[in-house]
Each structure stands twice: as structure tokens, then as C-alpha cells.
Amino acid sequence: MNFVIDFIFLAIIILTAFISAKYGFIRTLAELIGFVFIIIIINSVSLPIAKAVYESKIEKEVLNYSGSDDNKVILPAEDFINSLPKYLTKDNGIFSVDKKAIAECYEKNITAGQKSIAVKINNDVIKPATVRILSFFVSAVLFMVLNIAVHILAKILNDIVSHTFAKGINQKLGFIIGIIKGIVICIVLCLIMLLYTANTNKGIWAFGPDDINSSYFIRFTKTILPNYGIFSYIF
């Protein structure tokens, strides 16, 4: 089924090229440059923003149970889990923090005080899992906002500059740049698919994880990605 995925990506590239020929060189080039910068910005700031949101809004709720290390009366792990915000531990919820991992971390650190246990669980289990999900939401919001801004600016720039190009040349150059834009769009789609399968172990529609990972476009995308930011969740 991997060839079907590659065929879909190829169709997207061709379709994007023809649409870009209609839009012309200037608008397509501006959108392409903007699109690349959007990807760079999202990968650079999504995790820091997600961490800031977690530390300012969620972390205090997680650590509220901690008490003091002077108190050596250690309550059952289940009590700690039940003390957590329900939106973190709800089965099939948005975050669905691994209760088993929390319990295991709790038991491993049971000789420490309540505060140390809570901090350890927060840092090793709850925070990484929650920040990961938050970073995906931040990425989606940033993409929508920045993409709208890029399209508006590209259209304005096109209206100002496009008259300097002959119509035929403008369309031909738009088609060529459109091929590159189509490839970038496919890379973004590959990123979404990789992030989804890597973090859910599930396929997409009729395509299983093995089909997705064996796609030429998917494999190519993985070779060019830096292993930092939200991209690190793929590897």
C-alpha cells in the first residue's frame, strides 16, 4: 500500500504546480518562502510555549498533593493518581497520562518524602507526556494563524509586483516554483503522518504504520528532519 501513498503525494505535487501557475510566480514564491519559515518557527517555538503553558497552568495542580518531605507517611500510589487533575488521567482523554507509569515511578521512589515523589513523577512521567500533546496543539494553532498571514501578504505582494512580469512567463515560473511548493506541502503532510503514527502506534485510514513508514516520501522526509523540537517526537 506504500505505493498508493506515494501516488497521492505525487498527485498533490502536480495539482499544486497547476494551481501555482494560475496564481503566478510572485505569489507562489512568497507562499513557498512563508511556508518554509512557518515550519521553522513552529519547530522552534512550539515546545518552549508548551512547556511554559504546562509550568504556569498545570504543574502547580500536579504538585499540590506533594506536601512535605518531612512527612514520611507514604500513601498508596492510587491516592496520588486520584489527586491529579482528571483531564490528565481520564481514559481516552486528550492527555491520558499513563497511570501504570505513574504507579511504577511512585513505587520506585517510595522511600523518599511525598514532595520528592511528586516532583519525580511530575518531571519524569506527567510533564513530558503532557508537554508533548500541548506542543501539537500549539503547532496547529500557530500553523493556522501564520498560514493565513502568509497568504494575505503573498496576495498583497503579488498585486504590487505581478504586473512587472509578462503573463506567460509569470505562469511558467509559477508552475516551476509550484512543484517545489508541492514537495514542501507533501513534507508537511509526511510530518503530520509521522507524528501521528509515532505517538499513537496507529495507522491512518487504510494505511497501517508499516505502509506509512515504507513510503518513499515518508522515508525521504525522515532523512532531512533535524532531531530537535517537535520533530524529535518522530524519532
mmCIF file of C-alpha atoms in Angstrom:
data_model
loop_
_atom_site.group_PDB
_atom_site.id
_atom_site.type_symbol
_atom_site.label_atom_id
_atom_site.label_comp_id
_atom_site.label_asym_id
_atom_site.label_seq_id
_atom_site.Cartn_x
_atom_site.Cartn_y
_atom_site.Cartn_z
ATOM 1 C CA MET A 1 0.000 0.000 0.000
ATOM 2 C CA ASN A 2 3.004 2.316 0.293
ATOM 3 C CA PHE A 3 2.914 2.997 -3.476
ATOM 4 C CA VAL A 4 -0.620 4.377 -3.061
ATOM 5 C CA ILE A 5 0.669 6.898 -0.512
ATOM 6 C CA ASP A 6 3.460 7.951 -2.881
ATOM 7 C CA PHE A 7 0.975 8.243 -5.749
ATOM 8 C CA ILE A 8 -1.210 10.553 -3.629
ATOM 9 C CA PHE A 9 1.795 12.725 -2.808
ATOM 10 C CA LEU A 10 2.770 12.862 -6.488
ATOM 11 C CA ALA A 11 -0.780 13.933 -7.388
ATOM 12 C CA ILE A 12 -0.605 16.692 -4.754
ATOM 13 C CA ILE A 13 2.653 17.993 -6.255
ATOM 14 C CA ILE A 14 1.213 18.068 -9.787
ATOM 15 C CA LEU A 15 -2.036 19.707 -8.636
ATOM 16 C CA THR A 16 -0.120 22.315 -6.637
ATOM 17 C CA ALA A 17 2.029 23.115 -9.682
ATOM 18 C CA PHE A 18 -1.023 23.782 -11.879
ATOM 19 C CA ILE A 19 -2.713 25.896 -9.203
ATOM 20 C CA SER A 20 0.531 27.830 -8.741
ATOM 21 C CA ALA A 21 0.708 28.511 -12.481
ATOM 22 C CA LYS A 22 -2.671 30.205 -12.139
ATOM 23 C CA TYR A 23 -1.516 32.244 -9.130
ATOM 24 C CA GLY A 24 1.752 33.205 -10.796
ATOM 25 C CA PHE A 25 5.410 33.332 -9.827
ATOM 26 C CA ILE A 26 5.434 36.106 -7.207
ATOM 27 C CA ARG A 27 2.522 34.850 -5.123
ATOM 28 C CA THR A 28 3.708 31.239 -5.259
ATOM 29 C CA LEU A 29 7.282 32.165 -4.348
ATOM 30 C CA ALA A 30 6.096 34.319 -1.437
ATOM 31 C CA GLU A 31 3.861 31.498 -0.180
ATOM 32 C CA LEU A 32 6.679 28.979 -0.532
ATOM 33 C CA ILE A 33 9.142 31.096 1.443
ATOM 34 C CA GLY A 34 6.480 31.827 4.034
ATOM 35 C CA PHE A 35 5.591 28.145 4.288
ATOM 36 C CA VAL A 36 9.209 27.188 4.965
ATOM 37 C CA PHE A 37 9.519 29.868 7.633
ATOM 38 C CA ILE A 38 6.283 28.658 9.236
ATOM 39 C CA ILE A 39 7.747 25.166 9.601
ATOM 40 C CA ILE A 40 10.968 26.542 11.104
ATOM 41 C CA ILE A 41 9.094 28.823 13.514
ATOM 42 C CA ILE A 42 6.710 26.092 14.639
ATOM 43 C CA ASN A 43 9.514 23.627 15.292
ATOM 44 C CA SER A 44 11.498 26.270 17.184
ATOM 45 C CA VAL A 45 8.809 27.707 19.471
ATOM 46 C CA SER A 46 6.107 25.052 19.939
ATOM 47 C CA LEU A 47 7.943 23.114 22.653
ATOM 48 C CA PRO A 48 9.035 26.196 24.663
ATOM 49 C CA ILE A 49 5.471 27.559 24.546
ATOM 50 C CA ALA A 50 4.027 24.174 25.553
ATOM 51 C CA LYS A 51 6.476 23.922 28.471
ATOM 52 C CA ALA A 52 5.612 27.450 29.595
ATOM 53 C CA VAL A 53 1.889 26.648 29.495
ATOM 54 C CA TYR A 54 2.431 23.458 31.489
ATOM 55 C CA GLU A 55 4.610 25.119 34.120
ATOM 56 C CA SER A 56 2.247 28.066 34.576
ATOM 57 C CA LYS A 57 -1.122 26.293 34.384
ATOM 58 C CA ILE A 58 -0.780 22.575 35.134
ATOM 59 C CA GLU A 59 2.348 21.870 37.185
ATOM 60 C CA LYS A 60 1.006 23.503 40.352
ATOM 61 C CA GLU A 61 -2.067 21.271 40.235
ATOM 62 C CA VAL A 62 0.140 18.190 39.898
ATOM 63 C CA LEU A 63 2.355 19.190 42.832
ATOM 64 C CA ASN A 64 -0.485 20.309 45.110
ATOM 65 C CA TYR A 65 -0.619 16.802 46.582
ATOM 66 C CA SER A 66 3.079 16.718 47.398
ATOM 67 C CA GLY A 67 3.101 18.018 50.960
ATOM 68 C CA SER A 68 6.474 17.928 52.704
ATOM 69 C CA ASP A 69 9.391 15.506 52.672
ATOM 70 C CA ASP A 70 9.312 15.710 56.471
ATOM 71 C CA ASN A 71 6.136 13.682 56.329
ATOM 72 C CA LYS A 72 7.285 10.099 55.865
ATOM 73 C CA VAL A 73 3.763 8.691 55.872
ATOM 74 C CA ILE A 74 3.556 7.425 52.309
ATOM 75 C CA LEU A 75 0.038 6.991 50.990
ATOM 76 C CA PRO A 76 -0.877 4.476 48.264
ATOM 77 C CA ALA A 77 0.000 5.362 44.670
ATOM 78 C CA GLU A 78 -3.692 5.231 43.823
ATOM 79 C CA ASP A 79 -4.320 8.184 46.146
ATOM 80 C CA PHE A 80 -1.714 10.234 44.302
ATOM 81 C CA ILE A 81 -3.209 9.323 40.927
ATOM 82 C CA ASN A 82 -6.705 10.221 42.152
ATOM 83 C CA SER A 83 -5.406 13.595 43.349
ATOM 84 C CA LEU A 84 -4.278 14.555 39.856
ATOM 85 C CA PRO A 85 -6.475 16.719 37.609
ATOM 86 C CA LYS A 86 -8.999 14.467 35.900
ATOM 87 C CA TYR A 87 -8.204 15.897 32.471
ATOM 88 C CA LEU A 88 -4.720 14.399 32.791
ATOM 89 C CA THR A 89 -5.707 10.880 33.809
ATOM 90 C CA LYS A 90 -9.052 10.398 32.080
ATOM 91 C CA ASP A 91 -9.033 7.239 29.963
ATOM 92 C CA ASN A 92 -9.116 8.070 26.245
ATOM 93 C CA GLY A 93 -8.839 11.757 27.128
ATOM 94 C CA ILE A 94 -6.728 14.345 25.360
ATOM 95 C CA PHE A 95 -3.704 13.749 27.582
ATOM 96 C CA SER A 96 -4.346 10.253 29.030
ATOM 97 C CA VAL A 97 -1.171 10.194 31.121
ATOM 98 C CA ASP A 98 -0.003 6.607 31.685
ATOM 99 C CA LYS A 99 -1.312 5.620 35.134
ATOM 100 C CA LYS A 100 0.825 2.489 35.161
ATOM 101 C CA ALA A 101 3.980 4.554 34.591
ATOM 102 C CA ILE A 102 2.943 6.885 37.423
ATOM 103 C CA ALA A 103 2.388 3.948 39.785
ATOM 104 C CA GLU A 104 5.738 2.374 38.862
ATOM 105 C CA CYS A 105 7.594 5.656 39.412
ATOM 106 C CA TYR A 106 5.767 6.087 42.713
ATOM 107 C CA GLU A 107 6.805 2.643 43.948
ATOM 108 C CA LYS A 108 10.433 3.108 42.852
ATOM 109 C CA ASN A 109 10.720 6.328 44.856
ATOM 110 C CA ILE A 110 8.583 5.310 47.815
ATOM 111 C CA THR A 111 11.433 5.769 50.320
ATOM 112 C CA ALA A 112 11.563 9.495 49.542
ATOM 113 C CA GLY A 113 9.190 12.015 51.044
ATOM 114 C CA GLN A 114 5.856 12.891 49.475
ATOM 115 C CA LYS A 115 7.212 16.073 47.911
ATOM 116 C CA SER A 116 10.171 14.302 46.287
ATOM 117 C CA ILE A 117 7.905 11.582 44.922
ATOM 118 C CA ALA A 118 5.522 14.126 43.396
ATOM 119 C CA VAL A 119 8.357 16.143 41.835
ATOM 120 C CA LYS A 120 9.928 12.979 40.403
ATOM 121 C CA ILE A 121 6.649 11.801 38.865
ATOM 122 C CA ASN A 122 5.949 15.268 37.503
ATOM 123 C CA ASN A 123 9.380 15.593 35.871
ATOM 124 C CA ASP A 124 9.740 12.028 34.575
ATOM 125 C CA VAL A 125 6.203 10.985 33.635
ATOM 126 C CA ILE A 126 3.491 13.629 33.611
ATOM 127 C CA LYS A 127 5.334 16.674 32.269
ATOM 128 C CA PRO A 128 6.972 15.008 29.217
ATOM 129 C CA ALA A 129 3.720 13.339 28.136
ATOM 130 C CA THR A 130 1.585 16.438 28.647
ATOM 131 C CA VAL A 131 4.046 18.861 27.050
ATOM 132 C CA ARG A 132 4.183 16.595 24.013
ATOM 133 C CA ILE A 133 0.418 16.841 23.474
ATOM 134 C CA LEU A 134 0.372 20.566 24.240
ATOM 135 C CA SER A 135 3.126 21.150 21.671
ATOM 136 C CA PHE A 136 0.945 19.547 18.987
ATOM 137 C CA PHE A 137 -1.944 21.895 19.840
ATOM 138 C CA VAL A 138 0.398 24.904 19.846
ATOM 139 C CA SER A 139 1.778 23.811 16.458
ATOM 140 C CA ALA A 140 -1.714 23.528 14.979
ATOM 141 C CA VAL A 141 -2.756 26.981 16.212
ATOM 142 C CA LEU A 142 0.481 28.597 15.023
ATOM 143 C CA PHE A 143 0.177 26.932 11.627
ATOM 144 C CA MET A 144 -3.375 28.196 11.085
ATOM 145 C CA VAL A 145 -2.587 31.760 12.178
ATOM 146 C CA LEU A 146 0.732 32.079 10.348
ATOM 147 C CA ASN A 147 -0.601 30.392 7.202
ATOM 148 C CA ILE A 148 -3.434 32.920 6.964
ATOM 149 C CA ALA A 149 -0.941 35.769 7.428
ATOM 150 C CA VAL A 150 1.363 34.380 4.726
ATOM 151 C CA HIS A 151 -1.485 34.006 2.205
ATOM 152 C CA ILE A 152 -2.635 37.585 2.818
ATOM 153 C CA LEU A 153 0.870 39.020 2.487
ATOM 154 C CA ALA A 154 1.588 36.920 -0.610
ATOM 155 C CA LYS A 155 -1.572 38.176 -2.306
ATOM 156 C CA ILE A 156 -0.734 41.800 -1.484
ATOM 157 C CA LEU A 157 2.822 41.368 -2.782
ATOM 158 C CA ASN A 158 1.517 39.687 -5.925
ATOM 159 C CA ASP A 159 -0.879 42.586 -6.617
ATOM 160 C CA ILE A 160 2.005 45.047 -6.293
ATOM 161 C CA VAL A 161 4.697 43.251 -8.300
ATOM 162 C CA SER A 162 2.992 40.835 -10.725
ATOM 163 C CA HIS A 163 2.465 43.476 -13.428
ATOM 164 C CA THR A 164 6.242 43.520 -13.993
ATOM 165 C CA PHE A 165 6.067 40.000 -15.479
ATOM 166 C CA ALA A 166 4.557 39.023 -18.804
ATOM 167 C CA LYS A 167 1.561 36.764 -18.192
ATOM 168 C CA GLY A 168 3.061 33.724 -19.934
ATOM 169 C CA ILE A 169 6.380 33.976 -18.094
ATOM 170 C CA ASN A 170 4.593 34.549 -14.794
ATOM 171 C CA GLN A 171 2.566 31.365 -15.248
ATOM 172 C CA LYS A 172 5.525 29.225 -16.349
ATOM 173 C CA LEU A 173 7.681 30.357 -13.448
ATOM 174 C CA GLY A 174 4.704 29.862 -11.143
ATOM 175 C CA PHE A 175 4.387 26.266 -12.347
ATOM 176 C CA ILE A 176 8.085 25.570 -11.680
ATOM 177 C CA ILE A 177 8.013 27.100 -8.206
ATOM 178 C CA GLY A 178 4.708 25.298 -7.658
ATOM 179 C CA ILE A 179 6.467 21.946 -7.995
ATOM 180 C CA ILE A 180 8.800 22.914 -5.146
ATOM 181 C CA LYS A 181 5.849 24.203 -3.129
ATOM 182 C CA GLY A 182 4.050 20.898 -3.720
ATOM 183 C CA ILE A 183 7.061 18.992 -2.408
ATOM 184 C CA VAL A 184 7.114 21.174 0.722
ATOM 185 C CA ILE A 185 3.387 20.571 1.245
ATOM 186 C CA CYS A 186 3.988 16.824 0.961
ATOM 187 C CA ILE A 187 6.800 17.062 3.507
ATOM 188 C CA VAL A 188 4.401 18.777 5.923
ATOM 189 C CA LEU A 189 1.823 16.027 5.353
ATOM 190 C CA CYS A 190 4.552 13.449 5.953
ATOM 191 C CA LEU A 191 5.414 15.199 9.223
ATOM 192 C CA ILE A 192 1.804 15.019 10.368
ATOM 193 C CA MET A 193 1.567 11.334 9.471
ATOM 194 C CA LEU A 194 4.882 10.536 11.163
ATOM 195 C CA LEU A 195 3.951 12.403 14.335
ATOM 196 C CA TYR A 196 0.588 10.659 14.461
ATOM 197 C CA THR A 197 1.876 7.131 13.916
ATOM 198 C CA ALA A 198 4.914 7.596 16.181
ATOM 199 C CA ASN A 199 2.776 8.804 19.078
ATOM 200 C CA THR A 200 -0.279 6.562 18.699
ATOM 201 C CA ASN A 201 1.142 3.415 17.052
ATOM 202 C CA LYS A 202 -1.899 3.559 14.775
ATOM 203 C CA GLY A 203 -2.296 3.890 11.044
ATOM 204 C CA ILE A 204 -4.272 6.450 9.066
ATOM 205 C CA TRP A 205 -7.366 5.370 7.176
ATOM 206 C CA ALA A 206 -6.499 2.244 5.168
ATOM 207 C CA PHE A 207 -2.764 2.703 5.704
ATOM 208 C CA GLY A 208 -1.065 0.923 8.575
ATOM 209 C CA PRO A 209 2.113 2.158 10.305
ATOM 210 C CA ASP A 210 4.231 -0.187 8.156
ATOM 211 C CA ASP A 211 2.674 1.172 4.939
ATOM 212 C CA ILE A 212 3.344 4.728 6.054
ATOM 213 C CA ASN A 213 6.930 4.101 7.142
ATOM 214 C CA SER A 214 7.765 2.301 3.881
ATOM 215 C CA SER A 215 6.587 5.190 1.678
ATOM 216 C CA TYR A 216 9.398 6.800 -0.320
ATOM 217 C CA PHE A 217 8.222 10.306 0.566
ATOM 218 C CA ILE A 218 7.978 9.396 4.251
ATOM 219 C CA ARG A 219 11.470 7.881 4.292
ATOM 220 C CA PHE A 220 12.879 10.897 2.438
ATOM 221 C CA THR A 221 11.258 13.263 4.937
ATOM 222 C CA LYS A 222 12.804 11.416 7.890
ATOM 223 C CA THR A 223 16.284 11.778 6.388
ATOM 224 C CA ILE A 224 16.075 15.581 6.148
ATOM 225 C CA LEU A 225 14.497 16.316 9.530
ATOM 226 C CA PRO A 226 16.595 17.699 12.388
ATOM 227 C CA ASN A 227 16.206 15.755 15.618
ATOM 228 C CA TYR A 228 15.038 18.627 17.811
ATOM 229 C CA GLY A 229 11.831 20.497 18.636
ATOM 230 C CA ILE A 230 8.613 18.680 17.869
ATOM 231 C CA PHE A 231 10.462 16.771 15.135
ATOM 232 C CA SER A 232 12.236 14.831 17.903
ATOM 233 C CA TYR A 233 8.931 13.095 18.685
ATOM 234 C CA ILE A 234 9.230 11.264 15.360
ATOM 235 C CA PHE A 235 12.497 9.502 16.132
#
